[in-house]
Short mmCIF file of N, CA and C in Angstrom, two decimals:
data_model
loop_
_atom_site.label_atom_id
_atom_site.label_comp_id
_atom_site.label_asym_id
_atom_site.label_seq_id
_atom_site.Cartn_x
_atom_site.Cartn_y
_atom_site.Cartn_z
N MET S 1 -22.65 22.73 -7.49
CA MET S 1 -23.49 21.93 -8.48
C MET S 1 -23.09 21.42 -9.92
N ASN S 2 -23.44 20.46 -10.59
CA ASN S 2 -23.19 20.41 -11.98
C ASN S 2 -24.36 20.37 -12.45
N VAL S 3 -24.76 20.86 -13.69
CA VAL S 3 -26.21 21.37 -13.68
C VAL S 3 -25.95 20.63 -15.74
N THR S 4 -26.71 19.28 -15.82
CA THR S 4 -26.62 19.35 -17.60
C THR S 4 -27.69 19.36 -18.21
N ALA S 5 -27.86 19.77 -19.38
CA ALA S 5 -29.07 19.80 -20.04
C ALA S 5 -30.17 19.02 -19.98
N GLU S 6 -30.00 17.66 -19.17
CA GLU S 6 -30.51 16.74 -19.07
C GLU S 6 -31.39 17.09 -18.10
N SER S 7 -30.88 17.63 -17.39
CA SER S 7 -31.49 17.60 -16.04
C SER S 7 -32.17 19.06 -15.97
N ILE S 8 -32.47 19.83 -17.33
CA ILE S 8 -33.19 21.21 -16.68
C ILE S 8 -34.14 20.92 -17.59
N THR S 9 -35.48 21.73 -16.95
CA THR S 9 -36.76 21.28 -17.62
C THR S 9 -37.27 22.89 -17.69
N PHE S 10 -38.02 22.91 -18.55
CA PHE S 10 -39.13 24.12 -19.01
C PHE S 10 -40.33 24.00 -18.99
N THR S 11 -40.66 25.08 -18.13
CA THR S 11 -42.05 25.66 -17.60
C THR S 11 -42.72 26.52 -18.93
N SER S 12 -44.02 26.10 -19.22
CA SER S 12 -45.13 27.10 -19.99
C SER S 12 -44.48 28.70 -19.92
N ASP S 13 -44.53 28.66 -18.72
CA ASP S 13 -44.15 30.50 -18.35
C ASP S 13 -42.62 30.56 -18.91
N ASP S 14 -42.23 29.93 -19.13
CA ASP S 14 -40.44 30.54 -20.01
C ASP S 14 -40.82 30.70 -21.12
N VAL S 15 -41.53 29.62 -21.50
CA VAL S 15 -41.64 30.06 -23.20
C VAL S 15 -43.13 31.32 -23.30
N ALA S 16 -43.59 31.13 -22.56
CA ALA S 16 -44.50 32.49 -22.79
C ALA S 16 -43.97 33.99 -22.46
N SER S 17 -42.90 33.74 -21.64
CA SER S 17 -42.17 35.02 -21.22
C SER S 17 -41.45 35.61 -22.67
N ASN S 18 -40.83 33.81 -23.60
CA ASN S 18 -39.92 34.62 -24.59
C ASN S 18 -40.60 35.01 -25.28
N VAL S 19 -42.72 34.26 -25.90
CA VAL S 19 -42.89 34.99 -26.97
C VAL S 19 -43.32 36.36 -26.62
N SER S 20 -43.40 36.87 -25.29
CA SER S 20 -44.19 37.86 -24.95
C SER S 20 -42.80 38.98 -25.50
N LEU S 21 -41.62 38.60 -25.27
CA LEU S 21 -40.30 39.42 -25.61
C LEU S 21 -40.48 39.28 -27.14
N ILE S 22 -40.92 38.45 -28.03
CA ILE S 22 -40.18 38.50 -29.46
C ILE S 22 -41.57 39.40 -30.17
N LEU S 23 -42.77 39.21 -29.23
CA LEU S 23 -43.84 40.00 -30.07
C LEU S 23 -43.43 41.68 -29.83
N GLY S 24 -43.20 41.35 -28.36
CA GLY S 24 -43.12 43.21 -28.06
C GLY S 24 -42.22 43.42 -28.77
N GLU S 25 -41.13 43.15 -29.17
CA GLU S 25 -39.54 43.68 -29.72
C GLU S 25 -40.11 43.94 -31.08
N VAL S 26 -40.71 43.23 -31.76
CA VAL S 26 -41.15 42.96 -33.26
C VAL S 26 -41.95 44.45 -33.16
N ALA S 27 -43.13 44.34 -32.32
CA ALA S 27 -44.44 45.31 -32.27
C ALA S 27 -43.61 46.72 -32.05
N ASP S 28 -42.67 46.84 -31.70
CA ASP S 28 -41.68 48.04 -31.51
C ASP S 28 -40.77 48.51 -32.34
N THR S 29 -40.46 47.81 -32.84
CA THR S 29 -39.79 47.51 -34.21
C THR S 29 -40.91 48.31 -35.39
N ALA S 30 -41.55 47.08 -35.62
CA ALA S 30 -42.78 47.97 -36.54
C ALA S 30 -43.33 48.94 -36.37
N SER S 31 -43.33 49.70 -35.52
CA SER S 31 -44.16 51.29 -35.06
C SER S 31 -42.85 51.95 -35.24
N GLY S 32 -41.80 52.07 -35.41
CA GLY S 32 -40.79 52.69 -36.11
C GLY S 32 -40.39 52.41 -37.51
N ILE S 33 -40.83 51.69 -38.26
CA ILE S 33 -40.49 51.42 -39.65
C ILE S 33 -41.47 52.82 -40.41
N ASP S 34 -40.69 53.39 -41.54
CA ASP S 34 -41.44 54.49 -42.34
C ASP S 34 -41.89 53.26 -43.58
N TYR S 35 -43.40 53.74 -43.54
CA TYR S 35 -43.70 52.75 -43.93
C TYR S 35 -43.94 53.28 -45.66
N SER S 36 -43.60 54.95 -45.69
CA SER S 36 -43.86 55.25 -47.00
C SER S 36 -42.20 54.66 -47.72
N GLN S 37 -41.58 54.08 -47.22
CA GLN S 37 -40.56 53.37 -47.45
C GLN S 37 -41.03 51.54 -48.15
N VAL S 38 -42.14 51.09 -47.47
CA VAL S 38 -42.32 49.93 -47.68
C VAL S 38 -43.33 49.88 -48.98
N SER S 39 -44.51 51.33 -48.72
CA SER S 39 -45.13 51.32 -50.12
C SER S 39 -44.19 51.77 -51.30
N ARG S 40 -42.82 52.23 -50.78
CA ARG S 40 -42.00 52.63 -52.35
C ARG S 40 -41.60 51.10 -52.62
N LEU S 41 -41.31 50.20 -51.79
CA LEU S 41 -40.94 49.19 -52.23
C LEU S 41 -42.05 48.38 -53.22
N ALA S 42 -43.28 48.49 -52.54
CA ALA S 42 -44.21 47.94 -53.42
C ALA S 42 -44.33 48.59 -54.67
N ASP S 43 -44.41 49.58 -54.70
CA ASP S 43 -44.83 50.43 -56.33
C ASP S 43 -43.18 49.71 -57.08
N LYS S 44 -41.94 49.47 -56.34
CA LYS S 44 -40.70 48.97 -57.27
C LYS S 44 -41.16 47.41 -57.90
N ILE S 45 -41.49 46.83 -56.67
CA ILE S 45 -41.77 45.40 -57.14
C ILE S 45 -43.20 45.21 -58.13
N ASN S 46 -44.19 46.04 -57.97
CA ASN S 46 -45.26 46.29 -59.18
C ASN S 46 -45.08 46.75 -60.24
N GLY S 47 -43.89 47.31 -60.20
CA GLY S 47 -43.63 48.08 -62.04
C GLY S 47 -42.52 47.09 -62.28
N ALA S 48 -41.46 46.35 -61.76
CA ALA S 48 -41.02 45.63 -62.16
C ALA S 48 -40.82 44.50 -63.24
N GLU S 49 -40.83 44.14 -64.41
CA GLU S 49 -40.62 42.83 -65.46
C GLU S 49 -40.43 41.93 -64.61
N ARG S 50 -39.15 41.87 -64.19
CA ARG S 50 -38.90 40.23 -62.86
C ARG S 50 -38.49 40.84 -61.84
N VAL S 51 -38.79 39.94 -60.55
CA VAL S 51 -38.05 40.60 -59.55
C VAL S 51 -37.09 39.47 -59.37
N PHE S 52 -35.97 39.81 -58.88
CA PHE S 52 -34.91 39.10 -58.21
C PHE S 52 -34.74 39.32 -56.59
N LEU S 53 -34.43 38.53 -55.73
CA LEU S 53 -34.41 38.70 -54.43
C LEU S 53 -32.60 38.00 -54.07
N THR S 54 -32.19 38.62 -52.91
CA THR S 54 -30.60 37.58 -52.59
C THR S 54 -30.78 38.62 -51.05
N GLY S 55 -30.33 37.66 -50.38
CA GLY S 55 -29.86 37.80 -48.88
C GLY S 55 -29.03 36.92 -48.42
N ALA S 56 -28.04 36.92 -47.54
CA ALA S 56 -27.10 35.64 -46.95
C ALA S 56 -27.98 35.01 -45.62
N GLY S 57 -27.61 33.96 -45.55
CA GLY S 57 -27.58 33.38 -44.29
C GLY S 57 -29.50 33.50 -44.10
N ARG S 58 -30.06 33.83 -42.65
CA ARG S 58 -31.45 33.99 -42.87
C ARG S 58 -32.44 35.12 -43.11
N SER S 59 -31.37 36.30 -43.90
CA SER S 59 -32.01 37.46 -44.46
C SER S 59 -32.36 36.24 -45.51
N GLY S 60 -31.51 35.87 -46.05
CA GLY S 60 -32.19 34.89 -47.76
C GLY S 60 -32.71 34.07 -47.33
N LEU S 61 -32.78 33.60 -46.44
CA LEU S 61 -34.61 32.55 -45.98
C LEU S 61 -35.74 33.18 -46.04
N ALA S 62 -35.53 34.26 -45.22
CA ALA S 62 -36.62 35.30 -45.27
C ALA S 62 -37.19 35.85 -46.64
N LEU S 63 -36.05 36.16 -47.63
CA LEU S 63 -36.79 36.75 -48.53
C LEU S 63 -37.15 35.03 -49.71
N ARG S 64 -36.40 34.16 -49.78
CA ARG S 64 -36.80 32.95 -50.05
C ARG S 64 -38.49 33.16 -50.27
N MET S 65 -39.10 33.31 -48.73
CA MET S 65 -40.56 33.14 -48.40
C MET S 65 -41.59 33.89 -49.50
N ALA S 66 -40.51 35.47 -49.13
CA ALA S 66 -41.14 36.35 -49.62
C ALA S 66 -41.07 36.01 -51.05
N ALA S 67 -40.39 35.61 -51.86
CA ALA S 67 -40.27 35.38 -53.22
C ALA S 67 -41.62 34.32 -54.09
N MET S 68 -41.43 33.41 -52.71
CA MET S 68 -43.54 32.32 -52.98
C MET S 68 -44.07 33.05 -53.06
N ARG S 69 -43.97 34.50 -52.14
CA ARG S 69 -45.73 35.10 -52.28
C ARG S 69 -45.51 35.78 -53.50
N LEU S 70 -44.87 36.38 -54.20
CA LEU S 70 -44.63 36.95 -55.09
C LEU S 70 -44.86 36.17 -56.56
N MET S 71 -44.67 35.02 -56.11
CA MET S 71 -44.87 34.01 -57.28
C MET S 71 -46.59 33.68 -56.93
N HIS S 72 -46.94 33.39 -55.77
CA HIS S 72 -48.28 32.81 -55.73
C HIS S 72 -49.29 34.39 -56.67
N LEU S 73 -48.39 35.62 -56.34
CA LEU S 73 -49.31 36.54 -57.10
C LEU S 73 -49.02 36.50 -58.52
N GLY S 74 -48.33 35.94 -59.45
CA GLY S 74 -48.28 35.82 -60.95
C GLY S 74 -47.01 36.56 -61.21
N LYS S 75 -46.28 36.92 -60.52
CA LYS S 75 -44.96 37.46 -61.08
C LYS S 75 -43.90 36.89 -61.24
N THR S 76 -42.67 37.38 -61.95
CA THR S 76 -42.13 36.50 -62.33
C THR S 76 -41.08 36.72 -61.70
N VAL S 77 -40.48 36.01 -60.82
CA VAL S 77 -39.49 35.76 -59.63
C VAL S 77 -38.37 34.83 -59.79
N HIS S 78 -37.04 35.00 -58.95
CA HIS S 78 -35.99 34.28 -59.24
C HIS S 78 -35.30 34.70 -57.87
N VAL S 79 -35.10 33.80 -57.20
CA VAL S 79 -33.78 33.92 -56.12
C VAL S 79 -32.54 34.00 -56.64
N ALA S 80 -31.98 34.72 -56.57
CA ALA S 80 -30.09 35.07 -56.89
C ALA S 80 -29.45 33.73 -56.42
N GLY S 81 -28.67 32.81 -57.56
CA GLY S 81 -28.19 31.88 -56.95
C GLY S 81 -28.73 30.28 -57.18
N ASP S 82 -29.64 30.26 -57.19
CA ASP S 82 -30.51 29.18 -57.89
C ASP S 82 -30.10 28.90 -58.95
N THR S 83 -29.93 27.64 -59.41
CA THR S 83 -29.49 27.11 -60.83
C THR S 83 -30.50 27.46 -62.04
N THR S 84 -31.19 27.70 -61.81
CA THR S 84 -32.36 28.50 -62.78
C THR S 84 -32.61 29.38 -63.21
N THR S 85 -31.68 30.78 -62.16
CA THR S 85 -31.92 32.14 -62.28
C THR S 85 -31.50 32.64 -63.61
N PRO S 86 -32.02 33.03 -64.44
CA PRO S 86 -31.13 33.78 -65.36
C PRO S 86 -30.61 35.15 -65.46
N ALA S 87 -30.10 35.68 -66.22
CA ALA S 87 -29.37 37.00 -66.04
C ALA S 87 -30.44 37.93 -65.35
N ILE S 88 -29.67 38.91 -64.86
CA ILE S 88 -31.34 40.05 -64.39
C ILE S 88 -30.26 41.16 -65.43
N SER S 89 -31.61 42.04 -65.91
CA SER S 89 -31.38 43.29 -67.06
C SER S 89 -32.12 44.58 -66.71
N ALA S 90 -31.93 45.07 -67.79
CA ALA S 90 -33.06 46.38 -67.54
C ALA S 90 -34.41 46.15 -67.08
N GLY S 91 -35.10 46.64 -66.59
CA GLY S 91 -37.08 46.54 -66.54
C GLY S 91 -36.37 45.33 -65.25
N ASP S 92 -35.64 45.07 -64.47
CA ASP S 92 -35.85 44.04 -63.49
C ASP S 92 -35.50 44.85 -62.56
N LEU S 93 -35.77 44.09 -61.41
CA LEU S 93 -35.73 44.79 -59.71
C LEU S 93 -34.97 43.94 -58.92
N LEU S 94 -34.05 44.09 -58.67
CA LEU S 94 -33.40 43.38 -57.38
C LEU S 94 -33.69 43.94 -55.98
N VAL S 95 -33.89 42.61 -55.13
CA VAL S 95 -34.04 43.39 -53.56
C VAL S 95 -33.41 42.37 -52.86
N VAL S 96 -32.40 43.44 -52.53
CA VAL S 96 -31.50 42.93 -50.96
C VAL S 96 -32.18 43.02 -49.88
N ALA S 97 -31.26 42.09 -49.16
CA ALA S 97 -31.24 42.19 -47.47
C ALA S 97 -30.22 42.33 -46.54
N SER S 98 -29.65 43.33 -46.00
CA SER S 98 -28.34 42.88 -45.10
C SER S 98 -28.55 43.38 -43.94
N GLY S 99 -28.78 43.23 -43.01
CA GLY S 99 -29.11 43.96 -41.48
C GLY S 99 -27.55 44.90 -41.88
N SER S 100 -26.54 44.69 -41.73
CA SER S 100 -25.58 45.71 -41.63
C SER S 100 -25.34 46.59 -42.80
N GLY S 101 -25.88 46.04 -44.09
CA GLY S 101 -25.70 46.89 -45.24
C GLY S 101 -24.38 46.54 -46.07
N THR S 102 -23.26 45.46 -45.21
CA THR S 102 -22.06 45.43 -45.93
C THR S 102 -21.63 44.32 -46.16
N THR S 103 -22.72 43.12 -46.33
CA THR S 103 -22.30 42.06 -46.55
C THR S 103 -22.04 41.99 -48.05
N SER S 104 -20.98 41.29 -48.03
CA SER S 104 -19.93 41.29 -49.44
C SER S 104 -20.49 41.24 -50.50
N GLY S 105 -21.25 40.11 -50.27
CA GLY S 105 -21.92 38.93 -51.66
C GLY S 105 -22.97 39.59 -52.21
N VAL S 106 -23.92 40.29 -51.03
CA VAL S 106 -24.72 41.20 -50.82
C VAL S 106 -24.67 42.36 -52.01
N VAL S 107 -23.63 42.95 -51.53
CA VAL S 107 -23.49 44.41 -52.01
C VAL S 107 -22.83 43.99 -53.44
N LYS S 108 -22.25 43.07 -53.52
CA LYS S 108 -21.59 42.89 -55.38
C LYS S 108 -22.55 42.06 -56.05
N ALA S 109 -23.83 41.60 -55.55
CA ALA S 109 -25.01 41.49 -56.42
C ALA S 109 -26.06 42.43 -56.86
N ALA S 110 -26.16 43.47 -55.93
CA ALA S 110 -26.34 44.76 -56.27
C ALA S 110 -25.33 45.58 -56.90
N GLN S 111 -24.21 45.40 -57.33
CA GLN S 111 -23.68 46.13 -58.01
C GLN S 111 -23.47 45.66 -59.38
N THR S 112 -23.52 44.29 -59.78
CA THR S 112 -23.74 43.74 -60.89
C THR S 112 -25.24 43.98 -61.07
N ALA S 113 -26.38 43.36 -60.56
CA ALA S 113 -27.51 44.43 -61.06
C ALA S 113 -27.69 45.85 -61.45
N LEU S 114 -27.23 46.70 -60.90
CA LEU S 114 -27.28 47.84 -61.08
C LEU S 114 -26.18 48.20 -62.72
N ALA S 115 -25.38 47.56 -62.91
CA ALA S 115 -24.24 47.44 -63.74
C ALA S 115 -25.35 46.98 -65.32
N ALA S 116 -26.07 46.13 -65.06
CA ALA S 116 -26.90 45.52 -65.78
C ALA S 116 -28.34 45.74 -66.20
N GLY S 117 -28.41 47.15 -65.65
CA GLY S 117 -29.36 48.21 -66.05
C GLY S 117 -30.51 47.95 -64.86
N ALA S 118 -30.46 47.15 -63.88
CA ALA S 118 -31.51 46.62 -63.01
C ALA S 118 -31.49 48.16 -61.76
N GLN S 119 -33.00 47.81 -61.44
CA GLN S 119 -33.47 48.90 -59.88
C GLN S 119 -32.85 48.02 -58.99
N LEU S 120 -32.61 48.96 -57.85
CA LEU S 120 -32.01 47.76 -56.39
C LEU S 120 -33.33 48.69 -55.69
N ALA S 121 -33.38 47.62 -54.74
CA ALA S 121 -34.42 48.11 -53.22
C ALA S 121 -33.70 47.17 -52.63
N ALA S 122 -33.10 48.07 -51.29
CA ALA S 122 -32.60 47.49 -50.32
C ALA S 122 -33.09 47.52 -49.00
N ILE S 123 -33.27 46.33 -47.72
CA ILE S 123 -33.68 46.12 -46.56
C ILE S 123 -32.90 45.95 -45.85
N THR S 124 -32.59 46.85 -44.56
CA THR S 124 -31.24 47.26 -43.73
C THR S 124 -31.64 48.02 -42.70
N THR S 125 -30.85 47.55 -42.11
CA THR S 125 -30.93 48.61 -40.70
C THR S 125 -30.03 49.99 -40.58
N ASN S 126 -28.94 49.68 -41.62
CA ASN S 126 -28.26 50.89 -41.58
C ASN S 126 -28.44 51.63 -42.88
N SER S 127 -28.94 52.92 -42.66
CA SER S 127 -29.33 53.90 -43.84
C SER S 127 -28.20 54.22 -44.44
N THR S 128 -26.82 54.36 -43.72
CA THR S 128 -25.65 54.71 -44.52
C THR S 128 -24.37 54.37 -44.56
N SER S 129 -25.18 52.57 -45.07
CA SER S 129 -24.46 51.79 -45.57
C SER S 129 -24.17 51.31 -47.14
N PRO S 130 -22.86 51.10 -47.41
CA PRO S 130 -22.98 51.00 -49.13
C PRO S 130 -24.12 50.64 -49.69
N LEU S 131 -24.48 49.34 -49.06
CA LEU S 131 -25.86 48.90 -49.56
C LEU S 131 -26.90 50.08 -49.99
N ALA S 132 -27.31 50.65 -49.12
CA ALA S 132 -28.16 51.61 -48.59
C ALA S 132 -27.98 52.77 -49.81
N GLY S 133 -26.69 53.06 -49.90
CA GLY S 133 -26.37 53.96 -50.64
C GLY S 133 -26.08 53.85 -52.22
N LEU S 134 -26.15 52.28 -52.41
CA LEU S 134 -26.70 52.19 -54.08
C LEU S 134 -27.77 51.89 -54.29
N ALA S 135 -29.30 51.65 -53.36
CA ALA S 135 -30.38 51.37 -53.68
C ALA S 135 -31.25 52.47 -54.38
N ASP S 136 -32.03 52.23 -55.42
CA ASP S 136 -33.20 53.19 -55.44
C ASP S 136 -34.15 53.64 -54.80
N ALA S 137 -34.57 52.27 -53.78
CA ALA S 137 -35.73 51.98 -52.50
C ALA S 137 -34.91 51.90 -51.82
N VAL S 138 -34.90 52.30 -50.04
CA VAL S 138 -34.49 51.60 -49.15
C VAL S 138 -35.52 51.40 -47.93
N VAL S 139 -35.38 50.28 -47.43
CA VAL S 139 -36.32 50.29 -45.96
C VAL S 139 -35.56 50.42 -44.84
N VAL S 140 -35.54 50.94 -44.15
CA VAL S 140 -34.61 50.71 -42.58
C VAL S 140 -35.49 50.52 -41.72
N ILE S 141 -35.01 48.99 -41.08
CA ILE S 141 -36.11 48.23 -39.90
C ILE S 141 -34.76 48.67 -39.26
N THR S 142 -35.06 49.24 -37.80
CA THR S 142 -34.38 49.89 -36.70
C THR S 142 -34.49 48.77 -35.75
N ALA S 143 -33.23 47.80 -36.10
CA ALA S 143 -33.09 46.55 -35.05
C ALA S 143 -31.67 46.50 -34.73
N ALA S 144 -31.40 45.66 -33.96
CA ALA S 144 -29.74 45.04 -34.30
C ALA S 144 -28.81 44.33 -35.05
N GLN S 145 -27.97 44.84 -35.25
CA GLN S 145 -27.02 43.96 -36.41
C GLN S 145 -26.80 43.07 -35.59
N LYS S 146 -26.54 41.33 -36.30
CA LYS S 146 -26.35 40.17 -35.83
C LYS S 146 -25.06 40.31 -35.17
N THR S 147 -24.01 41.17 -35.28
CA THR S 147 -22.72 41.05 -34.30
C THR S 147 -22.98 41.84 -32.79
N ASP S 148 -24.06 42.75 -33.05
CA ASP S 148 -24.19 43.89 -31.92
C ASP S 148 -24.67 42.42 -30.50
N HIS S 149 -24.17 42.77 -29.83
CA HIS S 149 -24.01 41.42 -28.83
C HIS S 149 -24.47 42.02 -27.64
N VAL S 150 -24.32 43.60 -27.41
CA VAL S 150 -24.47 44.33 -26.48
C VAL S 150 -25.46 45.24 -26.68
N SER S 151 -26.49 45.40 -26.94
CA SER S 151 -27.06 46.63 -27.60
C SER S 151 -28.78 46.39 -26.90
N ASN S 152 -28.91 47.63 -26.56
CA ASN S 152 -30.03 47.84 -26.05
C ASN S 152 -31.19 47.39 -26.77
N ILE S 153 -31.13 47.69 -27.99
CA ILE S 153 -32.56 47.48 -28.59
C ILE S 153 -33.24 45.84 -28.95
N SER S 154 -32.38 45.31 -28.43
CA SER S 154 -32.96 44.03 -28.82
C SER S 154 -32.13 43.05 -28.22
N ARG S 155 -32.96 41.93 -27.04
CA ARG S 155 -32.35 40.75 -26.20
C ARG S 155 -32.49 39.76 -27.04
N GLN S 156 -32.61 39.72 -27.88
CA GLN S 156 -32.56 38.55 -28.79
C GLN S 156 -31.29 38.01 -29.21
N TYR S 157 -31.06 36.86 -29.99
CA TYR S 157 -29.75 36.87 -30.48
C TYR S 157 -29.62 36.93 -31.92
N SER S 158 -28.54 37.47 -32.22
CA SER S 158 -27.93 37.66 -33.27
C SER S 158 -28.60 38.16 -34.44
N GLY S 159 -29.27 39.47 -34.62
CA GLY S 159 -29.96 39.35 -35.56
C GLY S 159 -31.49 39.25 -35.67
N SER S 160 -31.46 38.46 -34.94
CA SER S 160 -33.01 37.70 -35.11
C SER S 160 -34.21 38.50 -35.26
N LEU S 161 -34.32 39.83 -34.19
CA LEU S 161 -35.39 40.82 -34.78
C LEU S 161 -35.06 41.19 -35.96
N PHE S 162 -34.16 41.52 -36.53
CA PHE S 162 -34.12 41.96 -37.98
C PHE S 162 -34.97 40.76 -39.08
N GLU S 163 -34.66 39.84 -38.77
CA GLU S 163 -35.31 38.92 -39.57
C GLU S 163 -36.38 38.55 -39.57
N GLN S 164 -36.75 38.71 -38.52
CA GLN S 164 -38.16 38.46 -37.71
C GLN S 164 -38.97 39.83 -38.80
N SER S 165 -38.55 41.13 -38.67
CA SER S 165 -39.43 42.54 -38.92
C SER S 165 -39.20 42.51 -40.76
N LEU S 166 -38.13 41.65 -41.15
CA LEU S 166 -37.74 42.00 -42.49
C LEU S 166 -39.17 40.43 -42.98
N PHE S 167 -39.43 39.55 -42.61
CA PHE S 167 -40.44 38.77 -42.67
C PHE S 167 -42.10 39.76 -42.85
N LEU S 168 -41.71 40.23 -41.30
CA LEU S 168 -43.23 41.22 -41.96
C LEU S 168 -43.14 42.30 -43.05
N VAL S 169 -42.38 43.10 -42.91
CA VAL S 169 -42.19 44.20 -44.26
C VAL S 169 -42.18 43.26 -45.60
N THR S 170 -41.97 42.07 -46.06
CA THR S 170 -42.55 41.53 -46.92
C THR S 170 -43.84 41.08 -47.07
N GLU S 171 -44.25 40.44 -46.00
CA GLU S 171 -45.54 40.14 -46.05
C GLU S 171 -46.30 41.54 -46.23
N ALA S 172 -45.93 42.29 -45.60
CA ALA S 172 -46.89 43.31 -45.98
C ALA S 172 -47.28 43.86 -46.95
N VAL S 173 -45.90 43.87 -47.73
CA VAL S 173 -45.60 44.36 -49.41
C VAL S 173 -46.46 43.30 -50.48
N PHE S 174 -46.31 41.85 -49.88
CA PHE S 174 -47.09 40.95 -50.50
C PHE S 174 -48.79 41.36 -50.24
N HIS S 175 -49.22 41.49 -49.54
CA HIS S 175 -50.49 42.05 -48.95
C HIS S 175 -51.29 43.26 -49.55
N THR S 176 -50.37 44.20 -49.47
CA THR S 176 -50.77 45.29 -50.09
C THR S 176 -50.87 45.34 -51.76
N LEU S 177 -49.87 44.45 -52.04
CA LEU S 177 -49.79 43.78 -53.96
C LEU S 177 -51.16 43.08 -54.12
N TRP S 178 -51.65 42.37 -53.06
CA TRP S 178 -52.34 41.42 -53.61
C TRP S 178 -54.26 42.21 -53.12
N GLY S 179 -53.84 43.34 -52.55
CA GLY S 179 -55.09 44.06 -52.32
C GLY S 179 -55.39 44.72 -53.36
N ALA S 180 -54.58 45.07 -54.24
CA ALA S 180 -54.78 46.09 -55.28
C ALA S 180 -55.27 45.05 -56.73
N THR S 181 -55.50 43.79 -55.92
CA THR S 181 -56.02 42.92 -57.15
C THR S 181 -57.46 42.20 -56.93
N ASP S 182 -58.10 41.92 -57.96
CA ASP S 182 -59.34 41.34 -57.62
C ASP S 182 -59.32 39.83 -57.67
N GLU S 183 -58.06 39.09 -57.29
CA GLU S 183 -57.83 37.84 -57.25
C GLU S 183 -58.42 37.01 -55.82
N PRO S 184 -58.81 36.04 -55.84
CA PRO S 184 -59.05 35.43 -54.61
C PRO S 184 -58.05 34.51 -54.38
N ALA S 185 -58.08 34.61 -53.16
CA ALA S 185 -56.90 33.38 -52.40
C ALA S 185 -56.92 31.87 -53.39
N GLU S 186 -58.50 31.22 -53.77
CA GLU S 186 -58.30 30.34 -54.49
C GLU S 186 -57.49 30.42 -55.88
N GLN S 187 -57.39 31.49 -56.45
CA GLN S 187 -56.81 31.61 -57.91
C GLN S 187 -55.38 31.64 -57.41
N LEU S 188 -55.19 32.46 -56.18
CA LEU S 188 -53.59 32.66 -56.07
C LEU S 188 -52.78 31.23 -55.58
N TRP S 189 -53.59 30.28 -55.42
CA TRP S 189 -53.22 28.94 -54.70
C TRP S 189 -52.89 27.88 -56.13
N LEU S 190 -53.63 28.72 -57.27
CA LEU S 190 -53.41 27.29 -58.24
C LEU S 190 -51.91 27.55 -58.69
N ARG S 191 -51.50 28.51 -58.43
CA ARG S 191 -50.10 28.67 -58.73
C ARG S 191 -49.04 27.96 -57.56
N HIS S 192 -49.69 27.59 -56.75
CA HIS S 192 -48.73 26.94 -55.77
C HIS S 192 -48.08 25.46 -56.32
N ALA S 193 -47.25 25.41 -55.71
CA ALA S 193 -46.04 24.39 -56.24
C ALA S 193 -47.01 22.81 -55.73
N ASN S 194 -46.99 21.89 -57.22
CA ASN S 194 -48.05 20.70 -57.64
C ASN S 194 -46.96 19.28 -57.19
N LEU S 195 -45.62 19.99 -57.43
CA LEU S 195 -44.87 18.59 -57.18
C LEU S 195 -44.01 18.47 -56.04
N GLU S 196 -45.03 18.68 -55.14
CA GLU S 196 -44.37 18.82 -53.80
C GLU S 196 -44.32 17.26 -53.14
#
């Protein structure tokens, strides 16, 4: 029998099963995170003069979302590689994410930031990676790396669990920082882009 993509139909049960899979894996992974590591990340962000963020691929996209939330809080924040991103220097913090902790561009950015006198916070699955070894603060997310296709840690494809958990961690940091202010949501919204 020759099955084509056009001949396949999906049921709501198919989708519900996958939603359940994703939610279960994220919940299990989140419960294994050392929240003292996340609170240290929040402290580092709170104390930095400026916050820079970088990661490759989907990890980088998740950090772009975090950058927006930090901007909403009134932080001076930049995404590395954007055309208007200034030089990093002492007093600044670079937040990096790499599941493997070995992504060459991310490790190079970390080394550059440290050489400039900035501090470094890393979010990774690999506590013994070169990236983790450089960092002042490390958040370890126990998730399968994107090239681990036979792991029993996750049934999801290629690093999805790490990226989902990365988003969760950065949202928790945002809400922790916001909770320490007396700013209502309406005040944060005034900082939202108005040239959309």
